[in-house]
Short mmCIF file of N, CA and C in Angstrom, two decimals:
data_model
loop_
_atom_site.label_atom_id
_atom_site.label_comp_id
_atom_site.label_asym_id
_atom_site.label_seq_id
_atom_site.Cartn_x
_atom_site.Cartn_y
_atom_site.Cartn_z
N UNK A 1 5.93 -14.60 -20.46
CA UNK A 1 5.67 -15.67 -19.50
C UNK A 1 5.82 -15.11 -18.09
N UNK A 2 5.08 -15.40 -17.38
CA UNK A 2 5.07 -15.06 -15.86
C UNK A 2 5.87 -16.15 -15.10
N UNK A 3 6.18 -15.45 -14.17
CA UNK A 3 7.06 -15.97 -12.90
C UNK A 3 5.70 -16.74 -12.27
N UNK A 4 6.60 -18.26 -11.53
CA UNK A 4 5.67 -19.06 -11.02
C UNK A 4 4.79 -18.49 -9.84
N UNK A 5 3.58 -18.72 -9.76
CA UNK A 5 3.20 -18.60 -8.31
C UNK A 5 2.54 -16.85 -8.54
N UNK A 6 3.22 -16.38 -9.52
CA UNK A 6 2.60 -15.14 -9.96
C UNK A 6 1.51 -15.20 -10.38
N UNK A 7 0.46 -14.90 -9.90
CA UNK A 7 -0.89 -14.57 -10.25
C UNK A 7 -1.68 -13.32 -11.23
N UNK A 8 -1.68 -13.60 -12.59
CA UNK A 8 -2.36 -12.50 -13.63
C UNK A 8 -3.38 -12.23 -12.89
N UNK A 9 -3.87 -10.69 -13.00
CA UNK A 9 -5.35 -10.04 -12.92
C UNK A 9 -5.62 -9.62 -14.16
N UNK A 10 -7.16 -10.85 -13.69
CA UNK A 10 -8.36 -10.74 -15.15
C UNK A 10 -9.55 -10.09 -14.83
N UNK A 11 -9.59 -8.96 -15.49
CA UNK A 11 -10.86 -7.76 -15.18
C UNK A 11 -11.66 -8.35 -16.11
N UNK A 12 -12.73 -8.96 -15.94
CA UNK A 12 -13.98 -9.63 -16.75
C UNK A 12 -15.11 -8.62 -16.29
N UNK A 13 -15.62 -8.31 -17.33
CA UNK A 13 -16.92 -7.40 -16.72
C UNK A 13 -17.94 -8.20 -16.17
N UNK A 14 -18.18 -9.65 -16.90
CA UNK A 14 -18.97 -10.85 -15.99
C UNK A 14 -17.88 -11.61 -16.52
N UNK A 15 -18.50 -12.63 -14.81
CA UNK A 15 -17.89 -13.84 -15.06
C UNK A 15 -17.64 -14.75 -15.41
N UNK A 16 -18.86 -14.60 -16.65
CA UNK A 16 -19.18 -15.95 -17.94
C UNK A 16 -17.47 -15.67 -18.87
N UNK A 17 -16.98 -14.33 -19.38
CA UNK A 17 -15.98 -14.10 -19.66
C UNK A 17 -14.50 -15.24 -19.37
N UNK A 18 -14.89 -15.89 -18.16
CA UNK A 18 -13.24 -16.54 -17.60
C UNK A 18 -13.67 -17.76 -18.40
N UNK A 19 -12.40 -18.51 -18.37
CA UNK A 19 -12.26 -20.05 -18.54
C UNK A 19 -11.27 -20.70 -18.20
N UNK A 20 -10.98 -21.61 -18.82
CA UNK A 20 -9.80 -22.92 -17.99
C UNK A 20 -8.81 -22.22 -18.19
N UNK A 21 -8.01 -21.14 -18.83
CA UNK A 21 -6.69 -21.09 -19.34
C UNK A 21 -6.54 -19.56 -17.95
N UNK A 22 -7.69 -19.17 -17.28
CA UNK A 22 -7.96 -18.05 -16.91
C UNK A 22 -7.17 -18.84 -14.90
N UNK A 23 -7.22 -20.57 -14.85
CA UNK A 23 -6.83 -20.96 -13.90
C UNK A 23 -5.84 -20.70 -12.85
N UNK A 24 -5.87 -20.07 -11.85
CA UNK A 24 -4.96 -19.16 -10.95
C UNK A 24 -4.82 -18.03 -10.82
N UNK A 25 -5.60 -17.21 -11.70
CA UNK A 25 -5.74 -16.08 -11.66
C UNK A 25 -6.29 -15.21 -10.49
N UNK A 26 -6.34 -13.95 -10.62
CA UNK A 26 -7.36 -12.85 -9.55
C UNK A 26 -8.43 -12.58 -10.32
N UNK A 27 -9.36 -12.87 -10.29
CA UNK A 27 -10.31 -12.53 -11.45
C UNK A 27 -11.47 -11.18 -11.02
N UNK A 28 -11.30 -10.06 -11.04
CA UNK A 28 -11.93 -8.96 -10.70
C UNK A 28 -12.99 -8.89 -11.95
N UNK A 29 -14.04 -9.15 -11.25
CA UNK A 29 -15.82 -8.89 -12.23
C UNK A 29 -16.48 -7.91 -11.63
N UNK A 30 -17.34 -7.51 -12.57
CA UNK A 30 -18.63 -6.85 -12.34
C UNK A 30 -19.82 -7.58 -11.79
N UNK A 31 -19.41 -8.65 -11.70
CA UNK A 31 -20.81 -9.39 -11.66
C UNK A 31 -21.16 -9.49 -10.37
N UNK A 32 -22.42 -9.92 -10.19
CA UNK A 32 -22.90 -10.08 -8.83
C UNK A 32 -22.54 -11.31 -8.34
N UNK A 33 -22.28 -11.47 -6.72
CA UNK A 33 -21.71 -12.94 -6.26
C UNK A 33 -22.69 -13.69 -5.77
N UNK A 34 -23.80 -13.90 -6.65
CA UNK A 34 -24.61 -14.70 -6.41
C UNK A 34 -23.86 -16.59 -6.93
N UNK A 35 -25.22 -17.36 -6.68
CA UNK A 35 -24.54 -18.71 -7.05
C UNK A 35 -24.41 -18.81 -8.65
N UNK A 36 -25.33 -18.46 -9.14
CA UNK A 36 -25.26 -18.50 -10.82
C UNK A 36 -23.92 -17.65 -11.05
N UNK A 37 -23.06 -16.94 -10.96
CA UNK A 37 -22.16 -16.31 -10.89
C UNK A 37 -20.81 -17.58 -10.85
N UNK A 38 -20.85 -17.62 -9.18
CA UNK A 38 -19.75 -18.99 -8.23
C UNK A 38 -19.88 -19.54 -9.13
N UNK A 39 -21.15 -20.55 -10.08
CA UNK A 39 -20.48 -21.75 -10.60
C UNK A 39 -19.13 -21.42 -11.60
N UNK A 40 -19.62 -20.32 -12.66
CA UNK A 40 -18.65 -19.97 -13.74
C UNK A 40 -17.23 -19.68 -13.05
N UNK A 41 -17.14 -19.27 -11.95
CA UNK A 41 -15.90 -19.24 -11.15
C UNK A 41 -15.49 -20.36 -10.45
N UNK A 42 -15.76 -21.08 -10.40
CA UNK A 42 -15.83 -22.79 -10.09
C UNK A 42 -15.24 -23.53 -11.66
N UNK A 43 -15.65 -23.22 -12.32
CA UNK A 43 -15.52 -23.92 -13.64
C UNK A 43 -13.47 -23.28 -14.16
N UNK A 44 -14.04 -21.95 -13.85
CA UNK A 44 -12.16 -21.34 -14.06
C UNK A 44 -11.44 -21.85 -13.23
N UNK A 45 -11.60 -21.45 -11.92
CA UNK A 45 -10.80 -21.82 -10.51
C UNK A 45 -9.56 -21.02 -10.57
N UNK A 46 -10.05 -19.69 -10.33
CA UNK A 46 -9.03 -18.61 -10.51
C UNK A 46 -8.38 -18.85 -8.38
N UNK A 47 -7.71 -18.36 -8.33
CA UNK A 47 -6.93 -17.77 -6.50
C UNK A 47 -8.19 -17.15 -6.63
N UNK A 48 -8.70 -16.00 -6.63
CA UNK A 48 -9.34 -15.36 -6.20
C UNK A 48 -10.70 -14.92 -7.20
N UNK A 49 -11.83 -14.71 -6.93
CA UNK A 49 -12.80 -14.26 -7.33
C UNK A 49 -13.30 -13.23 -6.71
N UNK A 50 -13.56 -12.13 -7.59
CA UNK A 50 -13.81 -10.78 -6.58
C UNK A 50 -15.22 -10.38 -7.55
N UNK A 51 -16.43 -10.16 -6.74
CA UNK A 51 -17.79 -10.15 -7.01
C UNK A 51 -18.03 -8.60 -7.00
N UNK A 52 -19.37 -8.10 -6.89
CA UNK A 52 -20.16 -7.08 -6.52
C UNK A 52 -21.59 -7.73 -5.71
N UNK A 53 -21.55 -7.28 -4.93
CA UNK A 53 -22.55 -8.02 -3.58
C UNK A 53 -23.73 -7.46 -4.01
N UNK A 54 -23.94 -6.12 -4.93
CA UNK A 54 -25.63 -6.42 -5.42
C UNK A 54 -26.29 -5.16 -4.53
N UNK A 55 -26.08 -5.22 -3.40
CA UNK A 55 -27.11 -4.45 -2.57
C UNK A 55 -27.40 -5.87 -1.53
N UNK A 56 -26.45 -6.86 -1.56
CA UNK A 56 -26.88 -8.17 -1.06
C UNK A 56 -28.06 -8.60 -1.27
N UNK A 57 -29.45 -8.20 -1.20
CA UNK A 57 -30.60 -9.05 -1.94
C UNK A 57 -31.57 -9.54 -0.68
N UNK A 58 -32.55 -10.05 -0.86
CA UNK A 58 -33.59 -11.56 -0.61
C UNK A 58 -32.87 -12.40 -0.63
N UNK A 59 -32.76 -12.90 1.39
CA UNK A 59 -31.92 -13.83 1.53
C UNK A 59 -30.39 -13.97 1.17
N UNK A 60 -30.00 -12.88 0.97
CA UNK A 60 -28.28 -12.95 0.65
C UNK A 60 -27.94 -13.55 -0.40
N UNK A 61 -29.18 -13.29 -1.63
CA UNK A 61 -28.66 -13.79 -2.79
C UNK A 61 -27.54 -13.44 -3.47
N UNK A 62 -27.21 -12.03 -3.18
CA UNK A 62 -26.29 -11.32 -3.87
C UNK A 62 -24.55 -11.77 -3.50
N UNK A 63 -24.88 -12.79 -2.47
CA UNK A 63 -23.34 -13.05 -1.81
C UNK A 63 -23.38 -14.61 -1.65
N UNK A 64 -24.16 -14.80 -2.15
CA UNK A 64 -24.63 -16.40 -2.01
C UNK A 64 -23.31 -17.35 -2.09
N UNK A 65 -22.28 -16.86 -3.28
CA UNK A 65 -21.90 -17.53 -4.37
C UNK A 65 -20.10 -18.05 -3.55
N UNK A 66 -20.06 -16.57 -2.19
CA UNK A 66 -18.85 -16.39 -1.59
C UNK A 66 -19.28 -18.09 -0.47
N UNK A 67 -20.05 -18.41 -0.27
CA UNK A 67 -20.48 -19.79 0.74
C UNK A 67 -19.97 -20.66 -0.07
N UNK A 68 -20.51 -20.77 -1.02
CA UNK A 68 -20.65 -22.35 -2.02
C UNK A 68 -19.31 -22.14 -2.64
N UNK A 69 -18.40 -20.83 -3.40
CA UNK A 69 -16.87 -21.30 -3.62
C UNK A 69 -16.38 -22.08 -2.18
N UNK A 70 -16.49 -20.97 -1.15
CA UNK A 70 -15.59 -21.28 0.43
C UNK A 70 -15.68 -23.06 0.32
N UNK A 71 -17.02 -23.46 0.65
CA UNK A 71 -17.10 -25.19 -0.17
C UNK A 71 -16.27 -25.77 -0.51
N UNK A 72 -15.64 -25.20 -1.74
CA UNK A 72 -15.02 -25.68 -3.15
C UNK A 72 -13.42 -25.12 -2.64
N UNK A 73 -13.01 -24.86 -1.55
CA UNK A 73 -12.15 -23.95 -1.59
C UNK A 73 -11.54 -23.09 -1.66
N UNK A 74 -12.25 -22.34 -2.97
CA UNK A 74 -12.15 -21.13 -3.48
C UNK A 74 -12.39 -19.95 -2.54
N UNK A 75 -11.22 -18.62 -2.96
CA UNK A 75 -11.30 -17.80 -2.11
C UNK A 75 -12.22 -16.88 -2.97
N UNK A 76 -13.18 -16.06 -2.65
CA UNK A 76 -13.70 -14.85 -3.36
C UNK A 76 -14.35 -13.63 -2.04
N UNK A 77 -14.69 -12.93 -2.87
CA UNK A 77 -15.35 -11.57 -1.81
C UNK A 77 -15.90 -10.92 -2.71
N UNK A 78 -16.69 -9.65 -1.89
CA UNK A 78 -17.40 -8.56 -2.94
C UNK A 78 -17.04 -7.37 -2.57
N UNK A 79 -17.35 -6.60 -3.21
CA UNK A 79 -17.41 -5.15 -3.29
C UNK A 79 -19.21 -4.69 -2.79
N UNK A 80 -18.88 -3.61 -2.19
CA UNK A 80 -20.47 -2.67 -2.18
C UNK A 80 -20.60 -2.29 -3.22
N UNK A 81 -21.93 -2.57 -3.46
CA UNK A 81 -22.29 -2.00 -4.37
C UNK A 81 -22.59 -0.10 -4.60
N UNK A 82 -22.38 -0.21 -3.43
CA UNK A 82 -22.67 1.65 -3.60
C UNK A 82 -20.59 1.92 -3.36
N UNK A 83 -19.98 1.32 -3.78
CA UNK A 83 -18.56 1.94 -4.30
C UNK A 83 -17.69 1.29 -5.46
N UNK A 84 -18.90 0.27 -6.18
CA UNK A 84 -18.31 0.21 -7.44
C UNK A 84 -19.57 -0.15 -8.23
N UNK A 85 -19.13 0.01 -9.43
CA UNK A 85 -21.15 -0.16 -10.72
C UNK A 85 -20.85 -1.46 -10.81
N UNK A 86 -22.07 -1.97 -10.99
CA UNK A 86 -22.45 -2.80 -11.30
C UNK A 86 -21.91 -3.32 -12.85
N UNK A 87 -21.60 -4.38 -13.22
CA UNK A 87 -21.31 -5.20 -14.44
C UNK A 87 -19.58 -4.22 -15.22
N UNK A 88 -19.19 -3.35 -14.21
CA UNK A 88 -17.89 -3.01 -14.70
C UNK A 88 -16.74 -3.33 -13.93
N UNK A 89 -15.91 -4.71 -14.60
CA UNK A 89 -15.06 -5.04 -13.50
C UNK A 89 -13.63 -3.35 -12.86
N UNK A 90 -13.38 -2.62 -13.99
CA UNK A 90 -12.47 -1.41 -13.98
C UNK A 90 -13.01 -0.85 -12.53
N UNK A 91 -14.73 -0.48 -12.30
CA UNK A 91 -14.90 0.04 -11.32
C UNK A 91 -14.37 -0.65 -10.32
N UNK A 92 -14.80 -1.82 -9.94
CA UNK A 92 -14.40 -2.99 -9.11
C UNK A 92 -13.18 -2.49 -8.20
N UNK A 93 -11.91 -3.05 -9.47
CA UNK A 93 -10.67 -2.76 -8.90
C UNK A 93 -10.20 -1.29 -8.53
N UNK A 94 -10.72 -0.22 -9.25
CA UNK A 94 -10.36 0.82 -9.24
C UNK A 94 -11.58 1.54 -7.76
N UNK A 95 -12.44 1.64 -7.67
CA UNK A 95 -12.95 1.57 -6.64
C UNK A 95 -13.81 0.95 -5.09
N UNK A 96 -13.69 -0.11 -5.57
CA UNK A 96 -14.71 -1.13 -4.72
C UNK A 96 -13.84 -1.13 -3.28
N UNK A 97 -14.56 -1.44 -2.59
CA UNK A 97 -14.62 -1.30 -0.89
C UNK A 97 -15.23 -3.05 -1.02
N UNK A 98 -14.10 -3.53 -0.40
CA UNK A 98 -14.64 -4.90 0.16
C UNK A 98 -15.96 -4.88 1.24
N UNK A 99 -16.89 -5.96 0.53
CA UNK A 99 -17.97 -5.75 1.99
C UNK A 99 -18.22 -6.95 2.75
N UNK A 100 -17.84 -8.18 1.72
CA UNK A 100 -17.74 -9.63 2.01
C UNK A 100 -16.91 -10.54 1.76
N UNK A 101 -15.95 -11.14 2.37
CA UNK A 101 -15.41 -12.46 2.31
C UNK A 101 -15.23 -13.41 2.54
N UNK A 102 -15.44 -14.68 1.97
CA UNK A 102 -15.39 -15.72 2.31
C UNK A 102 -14.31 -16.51 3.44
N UNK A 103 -13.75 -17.29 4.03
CA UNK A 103 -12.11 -17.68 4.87
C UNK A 103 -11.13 -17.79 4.39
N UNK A 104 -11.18 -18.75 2.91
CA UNK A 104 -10.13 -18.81 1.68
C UNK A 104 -9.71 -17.13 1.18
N UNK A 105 -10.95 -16.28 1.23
CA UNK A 105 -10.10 -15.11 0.83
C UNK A 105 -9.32 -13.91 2.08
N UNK A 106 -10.24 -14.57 3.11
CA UNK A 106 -9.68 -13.67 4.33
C UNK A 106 -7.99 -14.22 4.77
N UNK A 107 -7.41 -15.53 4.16
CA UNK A 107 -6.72 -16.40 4.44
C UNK A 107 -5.45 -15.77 3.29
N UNK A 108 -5.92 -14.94 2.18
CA UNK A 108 -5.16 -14.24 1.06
C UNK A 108 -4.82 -13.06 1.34
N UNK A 109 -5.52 -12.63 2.88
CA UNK A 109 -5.30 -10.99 3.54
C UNK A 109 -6.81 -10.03 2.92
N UNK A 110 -7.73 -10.63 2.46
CA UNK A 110 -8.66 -9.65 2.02
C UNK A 110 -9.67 -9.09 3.39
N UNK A 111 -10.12 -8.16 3.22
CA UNK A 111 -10.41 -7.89 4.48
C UNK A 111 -12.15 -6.67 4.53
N UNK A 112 -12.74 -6.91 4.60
CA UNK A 112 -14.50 -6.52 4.52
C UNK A 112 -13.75 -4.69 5.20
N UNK A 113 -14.23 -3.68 4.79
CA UNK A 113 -14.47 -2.62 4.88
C UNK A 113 -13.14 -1.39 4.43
N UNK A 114 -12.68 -2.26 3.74
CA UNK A 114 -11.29 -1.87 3.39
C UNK A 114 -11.33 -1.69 1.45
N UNK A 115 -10.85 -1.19 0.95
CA UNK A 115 -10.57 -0.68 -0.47
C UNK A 115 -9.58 -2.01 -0.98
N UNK A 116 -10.50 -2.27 -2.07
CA UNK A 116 -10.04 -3.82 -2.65
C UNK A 116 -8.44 -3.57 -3.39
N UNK A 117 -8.64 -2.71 -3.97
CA UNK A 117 -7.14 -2.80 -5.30
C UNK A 117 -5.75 -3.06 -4.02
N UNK A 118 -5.31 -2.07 -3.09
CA UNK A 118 -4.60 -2.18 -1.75
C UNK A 118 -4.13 -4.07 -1.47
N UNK A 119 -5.49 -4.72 -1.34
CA UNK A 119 -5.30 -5.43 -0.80
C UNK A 119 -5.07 -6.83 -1.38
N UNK A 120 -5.09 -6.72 -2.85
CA UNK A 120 -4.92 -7.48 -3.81
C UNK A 120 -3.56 -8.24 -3.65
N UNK A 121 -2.98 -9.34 -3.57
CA UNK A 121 -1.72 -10.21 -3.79
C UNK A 121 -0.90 -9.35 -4.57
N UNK A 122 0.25 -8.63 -3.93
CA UNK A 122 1.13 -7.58 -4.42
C UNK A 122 1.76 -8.36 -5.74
N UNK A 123 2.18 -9.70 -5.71
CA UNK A 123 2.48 -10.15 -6.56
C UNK A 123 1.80 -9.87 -8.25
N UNK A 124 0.86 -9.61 -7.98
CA UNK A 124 -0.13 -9.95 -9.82
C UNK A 124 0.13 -8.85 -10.88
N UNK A 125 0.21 -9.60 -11.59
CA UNK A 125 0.79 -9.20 -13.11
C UNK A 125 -0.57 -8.34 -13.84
N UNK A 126 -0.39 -7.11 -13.67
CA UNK A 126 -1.29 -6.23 -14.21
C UNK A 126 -1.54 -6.56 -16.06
N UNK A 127 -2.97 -6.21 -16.30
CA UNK A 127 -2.59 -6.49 -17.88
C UNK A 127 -1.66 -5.01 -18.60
N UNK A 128 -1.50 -5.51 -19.37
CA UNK A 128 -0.92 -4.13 -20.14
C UNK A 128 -2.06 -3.22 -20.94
#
């Protein structure tokens, strides 16, 4: 059992992976932070959602998803895609370079051009 207020990190390679029990979590994906993405992270409602921005896209599809949580409250951000792969959350945490965040996550200390794992809520309960 975790200490209150302690936040588990859930490495989902996508974010169809989370669900209700996944609630409060850091949820580090592979997936792209488009909106089809946000909703399934909407549906968990982890602290944090951490994306892969894609190459950002046509129209900022690839980051779409960091607007419509901010909405909802929710804090999330992405990674570049040229410093972590695509659909592997391990790369994510283990290498990703923040490139986008929403206010809810800038409000958690996350911070665009900076190396994500660092800046993660010192608190979270690594898996084993």
């Amino acid at each position: 059992m975790r200490a209150p207020h302690t936040p588990a990190l859930r490495l989902v390679d996508s974010i169809t992976e989370l669900g209700p029990a996944d609630a409060g979590c850091v949820a580090v994906s592979g997936s792209h932070g488009g909106l089809s993405s946000a909703r399934y992270a909407l549906a968990a409602h982890p602290l944090l959602s951490v994306f892969n921005d894609a190459g950002v896209g046509k129209d900022a599809a690839g980051i779409a998803g960091l607007a419509w949580l901010q909405g909802h409250g929710l804090a999330a951000c992405t990674v570049s895609h040229t410093s972590a792969c695509i659909g592997l959350a391990k790369s994510t945490l283990d290498s990703g370079v923040v490139s986008h965040a929403n206010e809810a996550a800038r409000a958690l200390g996350i911070e665009p051009g900076k190396a994500l794992l660092p800046q993660l809520p010192t608190t979270i309960r690594r898996p084993a």
